[in-house]
mmCIF file with all atom_site columns, C-alpha atoms in Angstrom:
data_model
loop_
_atom_site.group_PDB
_atom_site.id
_atom_site.type_symbol
_atom_site.label_atom_id
_atom_site.label_alt_id
_atom_site.label_comp_id
_atom_site.label_asym_id
_atom_site.label_entity_id
_atom_site.label_seq_id
_atom_site.pdbx_PDB_ins_code
_atom_site.Cartn_x
_atom_site.Cartn_y
_atom_site.Cartn_z
_atom_site.occupancy
_atom_site.B_iso_or_equiv
_atom_site.pdbx_formal_charge
_atom_site.auth_seq_id
_atom_site.auth_comp_id
_atom_site.auth_asym_id
_atom_site.auth_atom_id
_atom_site.pdbx_PDB_model_num
ATOM 1  C CA . MET A 1 1  ? -27.942 64.901  21.537 1.00 85.00 ? 1  MET A CA 1
ATOM 2  C CA . THR A 1 2  ? -27.459 64.137  17.868 1.00 92.00 ? 2  THR A CA 1
ATOM 3  C CA . LEU A 1 3  ? -24.029 63.799  16.311 1.00 94.00 ? 3  LEU A CA 1
ATOM 4  C CA . ASP A 1 4  ? -24.707 66.797  14.116 1.00 95.00 ? 4  ASP A CA 1
ATOM 5  C CA . ILE A 1 5  ? -25.250 69.047  17.135 1.00 95.00 ? 5  ILE A CA 1
ATOM 6  C CA . GLN A 1 6  ? -22.219 67.582  18.894 1.00 96.00 ? 6  GLN A CA 1
ATOM 7  C CA . PHE A 1 7  ? -20.016 68.398  15.902 1.00 96.00 ? 7  PHE A CA 1
ATOM 8  C CA . GLN A 1 8  ? -21.368 71.932  15.695 1.00 96.00 ? 8  GLN A CA 1
ATOM 9  C CA . ILE A 1 9  ? -20.657 72.502  19.389 1.00 96.00 ? 9  ILE A CA 1
ATOM 10 C CA . LYS A 1 10 ? -17.194 70.976  19.142 1.00 96.00 ? 10 LYS A CA 1
ATOM 11 C CA . ASN A 1 11 ? -16.260 73.176  16.162 1.00 97.00 ? 11 ASN A CA 1
ATOM 12 C CA . ASN A 1 12 ? -17.339 76.436  17.803 1.00 96.00 ? 12 ASN A CA 1
ATOM 13 C CA . SER A 1 13 ? -15.465 77.606  20.889 1.00 96.00 ? 13 SER A CA 1
ATOM 14 C CA . ASN A 1 14 ? -18.261 80.011  21.894 1.00 95.00 ? 14 ASN A CA 1
ATOM 15 C CA . TYR A 1 15 ? -20.747 77.132  21.918 1.00 97.00 ? 15 TYR A CA 1
ATOM 16 C CA . GLN A 1 16 ? -18.411 75.033  24.055 1.00 97.00 ? 16 GLN A CA 1
ATOM 17 C CA . ARG A 1 17 ? -17.774 77.807  26.563 1.00 96.00 ? 17 ARG A CA 1
ATOM 18 C CA . PHE A 1 18 ? -21.461 78.694  26.811 1.00 96.00 ? 18 PHE A CA 1
ATOM 19 C CA . LEU A 1 19 ? -22.427 75.055  27.300 1.00 96.00 ? 19 LEU A CA 1
ATOM 20 C CA . ARG A 1 20 ? -19.904 74.726  30.124 1.00 96.00 ? 20 ARG A CA 1
ATOM 21 C CA . GLU A 1 21 ? -21.159 77.905  31.799 1.00 96.00 ? 21 GLU A CA 1
ATOM 22 C CA . HIS A 1 22 ? -24.854 77.033  31.357 1.00 96.00 ? 22 HIS A CA 1
ATOM 23 C CA . SER A 1 23 ? -24.970 73.278  31.846 1.00 94.00 ? 23 SER A CA 1
ATOM 24 C CA . TYR A 1 24 ? -28.778 73.096  31.850 1.00 95.00 ? 24 TYR A CA 1
ATOM 25 C CA . TRP A 1 25 ? -28.516 73.195  28.057 1.00 96.00 ? 25 TRP A CA 1
ATOM 26 C CA . TYR A 1 26 ? -27.033 69.664  28.098 1.00 95.00 ? 26 TYR A CA 1
ATOM 27 C CA . LYS A 1 27 ? -30.335 68.281  29.321 1.00 95.00 ? 27 LYS A CA 1
ATOM 28 C CA . GLU A 1 28 ? -32.375 70.465  26.984 1.00 95.00 ? 28 GLU A CA 1
ATOM 29 C CA . LEU A 1 29 ? -30.355 69.498  23.890 1.00 96.00 ? 29 LEU A CA 1
ATOM 30 C CA . ASN A 1 30 ? -30.413 65.809  24.841 1.00 95.00 ? 30 ASN A CA 1
ATOM 31 C CA . ARG A 1 31 ? -34.181 65.798  25.242 1.00 95.00 ? 31 ARG A CA 1
ATOM 32 C CA . ASN A 1 32 ? -35.027 68.097  22.355 1.00 95.00 ? 32 ASN A CA 1
ATOM 33 C CA . PRO A 1 33 ? -32.377 68.518  19.623 1.00 94.00 ? 33 PRO A CA 1
ATOM 34 C CA . ALA A 1 34 ? -34.690 70.959  17.818 1.00 95.00 ? 34 ALA A CA 1
ATOM 35 C CA . SER A 1 35 ? -33.965 73.525  20.543 1.00 96.00 ? 35 SER A CA 1
ATOM 36 C CA . PHE A 1 36 ? -30.452 74.056  19.150 1.00 96.00 ? 36 PHE A CA 1
ATOM 37 C CA . LYS A 1 37 ? -31.628 77.289  17.519 1.00 96.00 ? 37 LYS A CA 1
ATOM 38 C CA . ASP A 1 38 ? -32.773 78.497  20.946 1.00 97.00 ? 38 ASP A CA 1
ATOM 39 C CA . PHE A 1 39 ? -29.379 77.518  22.344 1.00 96.00 ? 39 PHE A CA 1
ATOM 40 C CA . VAL A 1 40 ? -27.588 79.577  19.685 1.00 96.00 ? 40 VAL A CA 1
ATOM 41 C CA . ALA A 1 41 ? -29.921 82.540  20.214 1.00 95.00 ? 41 ALA A CA 1
ATOM 42 C CA . ASP A 1 42 ? -29.372 82.410  23.976 1.00 96.00 ? 42 ASP A CA 1
ATOM 43 C CA . MET A 1 43 ? -25.596 82.225  23.481 1.00 95.00 ? 43 MET A CA 1
ATOM 44 C CA . LYS A 1 44 ? -25.618 85.208  21.120 1.00 94.00 ? 44 LYS A CA 1
ATOM 45 C CA . ASP A 1 45 ? -27.787 87.146  23.548 1.00 93.00 ? 45 ASP A CA 1
ATOM 46 C CA . LYS A 1 46 ? -25.565 86.454  26.569 1.00 92.00 ? 46 LYS A CA 1
ATOM 47 C CA . TYR A 1 47 ? -22.286 87.099  24.712 1.00 93.00 ? 47 TYR A CA 1
ATOM 48 C CA . GLN A 1 48 ? -23.707 90.060  22.770 1.00 88.00 ? 48 GLN A CA 1
ATOM 49 C CA . LEU A 1 49 ? -22.885 88.645  19.342 1.00 84.00 ? 49 LEU A CA 1
ATOM 50 C CA . ARG A 1 50 ? -26.018 89.800  17.554 1.00 84.00 ? 50 ARG A CA 1
ATOM 51 C CA . PRO A 1 51 ? -25.609 92.292  14.683 1.00 82.00 ? 51 PRO A CA 1
ATOM 52 C CA . SER A 1 52 ? -27.362 94.990  16.695 1.00 82.00 ? 52 SER A CA 1
ATOM 53 C CA . ASP A 1 53 ? -24.876 94.524  19.540 1.00 77.00 ? 53 ASP A CA 1
ATOM 54 C CA . LYS A 1 54 ? -21.951 94.837  17.164 1.00 83.00 ? 54 LYS A CA 1
ATOM 55 C CA . PHE A 1 55 ? -23.448 97.988  15.663 1.00 88.00 ? 55 PHE A CA 1
ATOM 56 C CA . ASN A 1 56 ? -23.925 99.485  19.131 1.00 83.00 ? 56 ASN A CA 1
ATOM 57 C CA . LYS A 1 57 ? -20.305 98.715  20.015 1.00 85.00 ? 57 LYS A CA 1
ATOM 58 C CA . MET A 1 58 ? -19.164 100.411 16.829 1.00 89.00 ? 58 MET A CA 1
ATOM 59 C CA . LEU A 1 59 ? -21.239 103.519 17.606 1.00 90.00 ? 59 LEU A CA 1
ATOM 60 C CA . GLU A 1 60 ? -19.853 103.561 21.126 1.00 88.00 ? 60 GLU A CA 1
ATOM 61 C CA . ASN A 1 61 ? -16.281 103.401 19.819 1.00 90.00 ? 61 ASN A CA 1
ATOM 62 C CA . ILE A 1 62 ? -16.986 106.253 17.421 1.00 92.00 ? 62 ILE A CA 1
ATOM 63 C CA . SER A 1 63 ? -18.384 108.385 20.231 1.00 91.00 ? 63 SER A CA 1
ATOM 64 C CA . TYR A 1 64 ? -15.301 107.642 22.366 1.00 90.00 ? 64 TYR A CA 1
ATOM 65 C CA . PHE A 1 65 ? -13.088 108.662 19.479 1.00 91.00 ? 65 PHE A CA 1
ATOM 66 C CA . GLN A 1 66 ? -15.088 111.866 18.938 1.00 91.00 ? 66 GLN A CA 1
ATOM 67 C CA . SER A 1 67 ? -14.830 112.801 22.597 1.00 91.00 ? 67 SER A CA 1
ATOM 68 C CA . PHE A 1 68 ? -11.092 112.118 22.473 1.00 90.00 ? 68 PHE A CA 1
ATOM 69 C CA . LEU A 1 69 ? -10.736 114.422 19.473 1.00 87.00 ? 69 LEU A CA 1
ATOM 70 C CA . ASP A 1 70 ? -12.803 117.097 21.239 1.00 90.00 ? 70 ASP A CA 1
ATOM 71 C CA . VAL A 1 71 ? -10.487 116.945 24.232 1.00 90.00 ? 71 VAL A CA 1
ATOM 72 C CA . MET A 1 72 ? -7.436  117.251 21.978 1.00 87.00 ? 72 MET A CA 1
ATOM 73 C CA . ARG A 1 73 ? -8.718  120.526 20.467 1.00 83.00 ? 73 ARG A CA 1
#
């Protein structure tokens, strides 16, 4: 694993946690440092950090709020 990738992982707590939970990425990143983008994409997919996931959470919160207001009427 290159120093650049090690620094990026060390500076991001989500990367560290994901790497601890999915240790097979150690081997993959050591053998092929170019797969770091795949690592980040997999982390964002598992932790639901993509923009579409955030948008869906926002819509869900709005619908909860609307249903709460409907109950209050």
